[in-house]
Coordinates of C-alpha atoms and ligand atoms in Angstrom, one line a residue:
X459 CA 176.7 167.4 70.9
X460 CA 177.9 164.1 72.2
X461 CA 175.9 164.5 75.4
X462 CA 172.7 165.1 73.4
X463 CA 173.4 162.3 71.1
X464 CA 173.8 159.8 74.0
X465 CA 170.9 161.1 76.0
X466 CA 168.7 160.9 72.9
X467 CA 170.1 157.5 71.9
X468 CA 169.3 156.1 75.3
X469 CA 165.6 156.8 74.6
X470 CA 165.9 155.5 71.1
X471 CA 164.3 152.1 71.4
X472 CA 162.3 152.1 68.2
X473 CA 159.2 150.6 66.8
X474 CA 160.2 148.4 63.8
X475 CA 159.3 150.2 60.6
X476 CA 156.6 148.8 58.4
X477 CA 159.2 148.6 55.6
X478 CA 162.8 147.9 55.1
X479 CA 165.3 150.7 54.4
X480 CA 168.8 149.7 53.3
X481 CA 172.0 151.6 54.1
X482 CA 171.8 153.9 51.1
X483 CA 168.1 154.7 51.8
X484 CA 166.6 152.6 49.0
X485 CA 163.2 151.4 50.1
X486 CA 162.5 147.8 49.5
X487 CA 159.0 147.1 50.6
X488 CA 155.4 148.1 50.6
X489 CA 154.5 151.4 49.1
X490 CA 150.9 151.7 50.2
X491 CA 149.8 153.7 53.2
X492 CA 150.2 152.2 56.6
X493 CA 148.9 153.3 59.9
X494 CA 151.1 153.8 62.9
X495 CA 150.6 150.8 65.1
X496 CA 151.4 152.5 68.3
X497 CA 152.9 155.8 69.4
X498 CA 156.6 155.6 69.8
X499 CA 157.1 155.9 73.6
X500 CA 160.8 156.3 73.2
X501 CA 160.6 159.8 71.7
X502 CA 161.7 162.7 74.0
X503 CA 158.5 164.6 73.2
X504 CA 160.1 167.8 74.6
X505 CA 158.4 171.2 74.2
X506 CA 160.2 174.5 74.0
X507 CA 158.7 178.0 73.4
X508 CA 160.8 180.0 71.0
X509 CA 160.6 183.6 70.0
X510 CA 159.1 183.8 66.5
X511 CA 161.0 187.1 65.8
X512 CA 164.4 186.4 67.4
X513 CA 164.7 182.7 68.3
X514 CA 166.9 182.0 71.3
X515 CA 170.3 180.7 70.0
X516 CA 170.6 178.0 72.7
X517 CA 167.2 176.6 71.8
X518 CA 168.1 176.6 68.1
X519 CA 171.4 174.9 68.8
X520 CA 169.7 172.2 70.8
X521 CA 167.2 171.6 68.0
X522 CA 170.0 171.4 65.4
X523 CA 171.9 168.9 67.5
X524 CA 168.9 166.7 67.9
X525 CA 168.4 166.8 64.1
X526 CA 172.0 166.0 63.6
X527 CA 171.7 162.9 65.8
X528 CA 168.7 161.6 63.9
X529 CA 165.9 162.9 66.0
X530 CA 162.6 164.4 64.8
X531 CA 162.0 168.1 65.4
X532 CA 158.7 169.9 64.8
X533 CA 159.2 173.5 64.0
X534 CA 157.2 176.5 62.7
X535 CA 157.5 177.8 59.1
X536 CA 155.6 180.8 57.7
X537 CA 153.1 178.3 56.1
X538 CA 152.5 175.5 58.6
X539 CA 154.5 173.5 61.2
X540 CA 156.8 170.9 59.7
X541 CA 158.1 167.6 61.2
X542 CA 161.8 167.8 60.4
X543 CA 164.4 165.1 60.0
X544 CA 168.0 165.2 58.6
X545 CA 167.7 164.6 54.9
X546 CA 170.8 162.4 54.7
X547 CA 169.7 160.0 57.5
X548 CA 167.5 157.2 56.1
X549 CA 166.4 156.0 59.6
X550 CA 165.3 159.5 60.6
X551 CA 163.4 159.9 57.2
X552 CA 161.7 156.6 57.6
X553 CA 160.7 157.6 61.1
X554 CA 158.9 160.7 59.6
X555 CA 156.8 158.5 57.3
X556 CA 156.0 156.2 60.3
X557 CA 155.1 159.1 62.6
X558 CA 152.7 160.6 60.1
X559 CA 151.3 157.3 58.8
X560 CA 152.3 158.6 55.4
X561 CA 152.5 156.3 52.3
X562 CA 156.0 156.0 50.9
X563 CA 154.7 157.1 47.5
X564 CA 154.3 160.6 48.8
X565 CA 157.7 162.4 48.6
X566 CA 159.0 165.0 51.1
X567 CA 160.1 168.6 50.7
X568 CA 163.7 169.4 51.5
X569 CA 164.3 172.7 53.4
X570 CA 167.5 174.6 53.3
X571 CA 168.7 178.1 54.3
X572 CA 170.5 179.2 51.1
X573 CA 170.2 178.8 47.4
X574 CA 173.7 177.4 47.1
X575 CA 172.6 174.4 49.2
X576 CA 169.8 173.8 46.6
X577 CA 172.4 173.2 44.0
X578 CA 173.7 170.2 45.9
X579 CA 170.3 168.6 45.9
X580 CA 169.4 169.0 42.2
X581 CA 171.0 168.1 39.0
X582 CA 169.6 171.1 37.1
X583 CA 168.7 174.6 38.2
X584 CA 167.0 176.1 35.1
X585 CA 166.6 179.8 34.3
X586 CA 163.0 179.7 35.6
X587 CA 164.2 178.4 39.0
X588 CA 166.8 181.2 39.1
X589 CA 164.1 183.8 38.6
X590 CA 161.6 182.3 41.0
X591 CA 164.2 181.8 43.6
X592 CA 165.3 185.5 43.3
X593 CA 161.7 186.7 43.6
X594 CA 160.2 184.4 46.2
X595 CA 162.9 182.8 48.3
X596 CA 163.0 182.8 51.2
X597 CA 159.2 182.2 51.2
X598 CA 156.3 179.9 50.7
X599 CA 157.4 178.4 47.4
X600 CA 158.5 174.9 46.7
X601 CA 160.3 174.0 43.5
X602 CA 160.3 170.5 42.0
X603 CA 163.5 170.0 40.1
X604 CA 165.5 167.1 38.6
X605 CA 167.1 165.5 41.6
X606 CA 170.8 165.0 42.5
X607 CA 171.6 161.3 42.6
X608 CA 172.7 161.6 46.2
X609 CA 169.2 162.5 47.5
X610 CA 167.7 159.5 49.2
X611 CA 165.0 157.5 47.2
X612 CA 162.9 157.6 50.4
X613 CA 162.6 161.4 50.1
X614 CA 161.7 161.5 46.4
X615 CA 159.6 158.4 46.4
X616 CA 162.1 157.1 43.9
X617 CA 161.0 159.8 41.4
X618 CA 163.5 161.6 39.2
X619 CA 162.7 164.9 40.9
X620 CA 163.1 166.5 44.3
X621 CA 161.0 169.2 46.0
X622 CA 163.0 172.0 47.6
X623 CA 162.2 175.2 49.5
X624 CA 163.8 178.0 51.5
X625 CA 161.4 179.0 54.3
X626 CA 161.3 182.6 55.5
X627 CA 160.1 182.0 59.1
X628 CA 162.9 183.3 61.5
X629 CA 162.8 180.0 63.5
X630 CA 163.1 177.8 60.4
X631 CA 165.8 180.1 59.0
X632 CA 167.8 180.0 62.2
X633 CA 167.5 176.3 62.5
X634 CA 168.5 175.6 58.9
X635 CA 171.5 178.0 59.2
X636 CA 172.5 176.3 62.4
X637 CA 172.3 172.7 60.9
X638 CA 173.9 173.6 57.6
X639 CA 172.3 170.5 56.2
X640 CA 169.0 169.9 54.4
X641 CA 166.0 169.0 56.5
X642 CA 163.1 167.1 55.1
X643 CA 159.9 168.4 56.7
X644 CA 156.3 167.4 55.7
X645 CA 153.5 169.2 57.5
X646 CA 153.4 167.9 61.1
X647 CA 150.0 166.2 61.0
X648 CA 148.9 162.6 60.5
X649 CA 148.6 161.7 56.9
X650 CA 145.3 163.0 55.3
X651 CA 144.5 165.2 58.3
X652 CA 144.3 168.9 58.8
X653 CA 147.7 170.6 58.6
X654 CA 149.0 172.3 61.8
X655 CA 149.1 176.1 61.9
X656 CA 149.9 176.2 65.6
X657 CA 152.0 174.2 68.1
X658 CA 148.9 173.0 69.8
X659 CA 147.8 171.4 66.5
X660 CA 151.1 169.5 66.3
X661 CA 150.5 168.2 69.8
X662 CA 147.0 167.0 69.0
X663 CA 148.2 165.4 65.8
X664 CA 151.5 163.9 66.7
X665 CA 151.8 163.7 70.5
X666 CA 154.7 161.4 71.4
X667 CA 155.8 161.2 67.8
X668 CA 158.5 163.9 67.9
X669 CA 161.5 164.5 70.0
X670 CA 161.2 168.2 70.2
X671 CA 158.5 170.7 69.4
X672 CA 159.5 174.3 68.9
X673 CA 156.5 176.5 69.7
X674 CA 156.9 179.8 67.8
X675 CA 153.2 180.7 68.0
X676 CA 150.6 180.5 65.2
X677 CA 152.0 180.6 61.6
X678 CA 151.3 183.7 59.5
X679 CA 150.4 182.2 56.1
X680 CA 148.2 179.3 57.4
X681 CA 148.3 177.2 54.3
X682 CA 151.2 175.2 52.8
X683 CA 153.7 176.4 50.3
X684 CA 152.9 176.7 46.6
X685 CA 154.5 173.7 44.7
X686 CA 155.7 174.4 41.2
X687 CA 157.2 171.6 39.0
X688 CA 160.0 172.9 36.8
X689 CA 161.2 169.5 35.6
X690 CA 159.1 169.5 32.4
X691 CA 158.9 171.7 29.3
X692 CA 156.3 174.0 30.8
X693 CA 156.1 175.0 34.5
X694 CA 153.3 173.3 36.3
X695 CA 151.5 174.5 39.4
X696 CA 151.0 171.3 41.5
X697 CA 149.7 172.8 44.7
X698 CA 148.4 176.4 45.1
X699 CA 149.7 178.2 48.2
X700 CA 151.1 181.4 49.6
X701 CA 152.7 182.4 46.3
X702 CA 149.8 182.9 43.9
X703 CA 149.3 181.7 40.4
X704 CA 149.1 185.4 39.3
X705 CA 152.5 186.1 40.9
X706 CA 154.0 183.0 39.3
X707 CA 152.6 183.9 35.8
X708 CA 154.1 187.4 36.1
X709 CA 157.5 185.9 36.4
X710 CA 157.2 182.8 34.2
X711 CA 154.8 183.9 31.6
X712 CA 153.6 180.4 31.0
X713 CA 152.4 178.1 33.7
X714 CA 149.8 175.3 33.7
X715 CA 147.4 174.6 36.5
X716 CA 144.5 172.1 36.5
X717 CA 142.0 172.8 39.2
X718 CA 140.6 169.9 41.3
X719 CA 143.0 167.3 40.0
X720 CA 143.0 164.2 42.1
X721 CA 145.4 161.2 42.3
X722 CA 144.7 157.7 43.6
X723 CA 146.3 157.2 47.0
X724 CA 148.3 154.2 45.8
X725 CA 150.0 155.7 42.8
X726 CA 152.9 158.2 42.6
X727 CA 152.1 159.3 39.1
X728 CA 151.5 161.8 37.5
X729 CA 151.8 164.0 40.5
X730 CA 152.0 162.9 44.1
X731 CA 150.3 164.8 46.9
X732 CA 147.1 165.3 44.9
X733 CA 145.2 162.8 47.0
X734 CA 141.5 163.4 47.2
X735 CA 141.2 162.8 50.9
X736 CA 143.5 165.3 52.4
X737 CA 143.3 168.1 55.0
X738 CA 140.3 166.3 56.4
X739 CA 138.4 166.8 59.6
X740 CA 137.0 163.7 61.2
X741 CA 133.5 165.0 60.8
X742 CA 132.4 164.7 57.1
X743 CA 132.6 168.0 55.3
X744 CA 130.7 169.0 52.1
X745 CA 131.1 172.0 49.8
X746 CA 128.1 174.1 49.2
X747 CA 128.0 175.5 45.7
X748 CA 124.9 177.5 45.1
X749 CA 123.2 180.6 46.4
X750 CA 124.3 182.2 49.7
X751 CA 121.1 181.0 51.4
X752 CA 121.6 177.4 50.5
X753 CA 123.7 176.5 53.5
X754 CA 121.0 177.6 56.0
X755 CA 118.3 175.7 54.0
X756 CA 120.4 172.6 54.1
X757 CA 121.1 172.9 57.9
X758 CA 117.3 173.3 58.4
X759 CA 116.4 170.4 56.2
X760 CA 119.0 168.1 57.8
X761 CA 117.9 169.3 61.3
X762 CA 114.3 168.3 60.4
X763 CA 115.7 164.8 59.9
X764 CA 117.5 164.8 63.2
X765 CA 121.0 165.5 61.9
X766 CA 123.0 168.5 63.2
X767 CA 124.9 170.2 60.4
X768 CA 127.1 173.2 60.9
X769 CA 128.4 175.9 58.6
X770 CA 132.1 176.6 58.6
X771 CA 132.3 180.4 57.9
X772 CA 135.4 181.3 55.9
X773 CA 136.4 185.0 56.2
X774 CA 135.8 187.1 53.1
X775 CA 139.3 188.5 53.4
X776 CA 141.4 185.9 51.6
X777 CA 144.6 186.4 53.7
X778 CA 142.5 185.9 56.8
X779 CA 140.7 182.9 55.2
X780 CA 144.1 181.2 54.6
X781 CA 145.5 182.1 58.0
X782 CA 142.5 180.8 59.9
X783 CA 141.4 178.0 57.7
X784 CA 142.9 175.0 59.6
X785 CA 141.8 176.5 63.0
X786 CA 138.3 177.0 61.7
X787 CA 138.2 173.4 60.4
X788 CA 139.5 172.1 63.7
X789 CA 137.1 174.1 65.8
X790 CA 134.1 172.9 63.7
X791 CA 135.4 169.3 64.0
X792 CA 135.4 169.7 67.8
X793 CA 131.7 170.5 67.9
X794 CA 128.9 167.9 68.1
X795 CA 127.9 168.5 64.4
X796 CA 127.5 165.4 62.3
X797 CA 128.1 167.2 59.1
X798 CA 130.1 170.3 58.2
X799 CA 129.1 172.6 55.3
X800 CA 131.4 175.2 53.8
X801 CA 131.1 177.6 50.9
X802 CA 134.3 178.0 48.8
X803 CA 135.8 181.4 48.6
X804 CA 136.7 183.3 45.4
X805 CA 139.1 181.3 43.3
X806 CA 141.8 183.9 42.8
X807 CA 145.0 184.8 44.6
X808 CA 145.5 182.8 47.8
X809 CA 141.8 181.9 47.6
X810 CA 142.8 179.2 45.1
X811 CA 144.9 177.6 47.9
X812 CA 141.9 177.8 50.3
X813 CA 139.5 176.3 47.8
X814 CA 142.0 173.5 46.9
X815 CA 142.2 172.5 50.6
X816 CA 138.4 172.8 51.1
X817 CA 137.9 170.6 48.0
X818 CA 140.2 167.9 49.4
X819 CA 138.8 168.2 52.9
X820 CA 135.4 167.6 51.3
X821 CA 136.8 164.7 49.4
X822 CA 135.6 166.5 46.3
X823 CA 131.9 166.2 47.3
X824 CA 129.5 169.1 47.0
X825 CA 125.9 170.0 47.3
X826 CA 124.4 172.3 44.7
X827 CA 120.8 172.5 45.8
X828 CA 118.4 171.6 48.6
X829 CA 116.5 168.9 46.6
X830 CA 115.3 165.8 48.4
X831 CA 118.0 163.9 46.6
X832 CA 120.7 166.3 47.9
X833 CA 119.4 166.1 51.4
X834 CA 119.2 162.3 51.3
X835 CA 122.8 162.2 50.1
X836 CA 124.0 164.5 52.8
X837 CA 122.2 162.5 55.4
X838 CA 123.7 159.2 54.2
X839 CA 127.2 160.7 54.4
X840 CA 126.6 162.2 57.9
X841 CA 125.2 158.9 59.2
X842 CA 127.9 156.7 57.6
X843 CA 131.0 158.8 58.3
X844 CA 130.5 160.8 61.5
X845 CA 132.8 159.6 64.2
Ligands
LIG2103 O1 154.5 174.7 53.4 C1 155.0 173.6 53.2 O2 155.4 173.2 52.1 C2 155.1 172.7 54.5 C3 156.1 173.2 55.4 C4 156.4 172.4 56.6 O3 157.3 173.5 54.7 N1 155.4 171.3 54.1 C5 154.5 170.5 53.4 O4 155.0 169.3 53.2 O5 153.4 170.9 53.1 P1 154.0 168.1 52.8 O6 154.9 166.9 52.8 O7 152.9 168.1 53.7 O8 153.6 168.4 51.4 C6 154.6 168.2 50.3 C7 153.9 168.2 49.0 C8 153.1 166.9 48.8 O9 152.0 167.2 48.2 C9 154.1 166.1 48.0 O10 153.4 165.2 47.2 C10 154.7 167.2 47.1 O11 154.9 168.3 48.0 N2 156.0 166.8 46.6 C11 157.1 166.5 47.2 N3 158.1 166.1 46.4 C12 157.6 166.1 45.2 C13 158.1 165.8 43.9 N4 159.3 165.3 43.7 N5 157.2 165.9 42.8 C14 156.0 166.4 43.0 N6 155.4 166.7 44.2 C15 156.2 166.5 45.3
LIG2104 MG1 151.0 167.8 54.3

């Protein structure tokens, strides 16, 4: 381990963070978003292929040693790729925020291998958590629970709660078993952008911002974990994901979910992570909510005005829709279209997660008809926002 530490440390000239972090991880400065001023040339930026089914022990050991020494390791989970850092290392955690350009008001999810480790991160583990853990862990479920006082403020955005999950992906599992410690891992994308469902996406989002990228192929679920807040009187679904509302209701009985909730980017209340501009392609995207034929009519009407619009076709099968969603958005973003149009899928099961991401990718904007007013609005957005 010493050799890795020193080889990594020798690369470790760092960009000064845009905020101050004290020894105990208290943050003491700006809490608004910031952009990464330059890519951190000192990162190792290593790339290793790893078997998704039976990850090579030497590769996993190397990744764990890097995490132990404070490096950033991007790795696959069953949902999306995460950018991992050791949870107890304030410098590594602040580097994650910096690499993503993520505001400090948006807390991170902690990943561990076993339920016993969760007990060290929380101050309460209520009956609902016991039941959900038994049913859905390891898997795409994140629980928000009252935090243990030792968890860094940086991770929780100074909130009284902490988000925790046990991923099921064999690479994530092997890595977390090998480290034995909690790993904070947000999705490995720039803040507000499309989450990565393959290693290639991580490269295009965060080139030069990680020390090691473990390529375990495309992720199976395709959208992020379901986030459930168990810190209040009634369980609250904060982010729909791989574990569906229907499945949660069957276990919990009662759970609240408010569709299309948005939060301002500068606040951390009432629920962080509900930012309107999220999962966004660079090309402006609008939801189309109306008859099936509306998309084609809009493309025609916009084309007549000289603006190329393109439809993003979401598969009917909802599992496929979730799995392919981010690739489809990235593919559409790479075309010469000035505007992307997408029809939401059915809002049930994992379709809720797909529609939530589409709603945020569209910044909540939709077209309901092909009236002159609608076309004018779409044109204005395309002309103002296309890169
Ligand atoms: O599937 C996933 O959860 C992926 C993989 C890598 O595990 N991770 C992920 O992390 O999506 P991230 O940081 O992109 O999203 C975490 C979400 C954010 O919406 C954040 O606001 C929310 O979880 N969150 C974290 N801690 C929270 C807390 N204490 N209370 C409420 N929401 C919290
Ligand atoms: Mg994310």
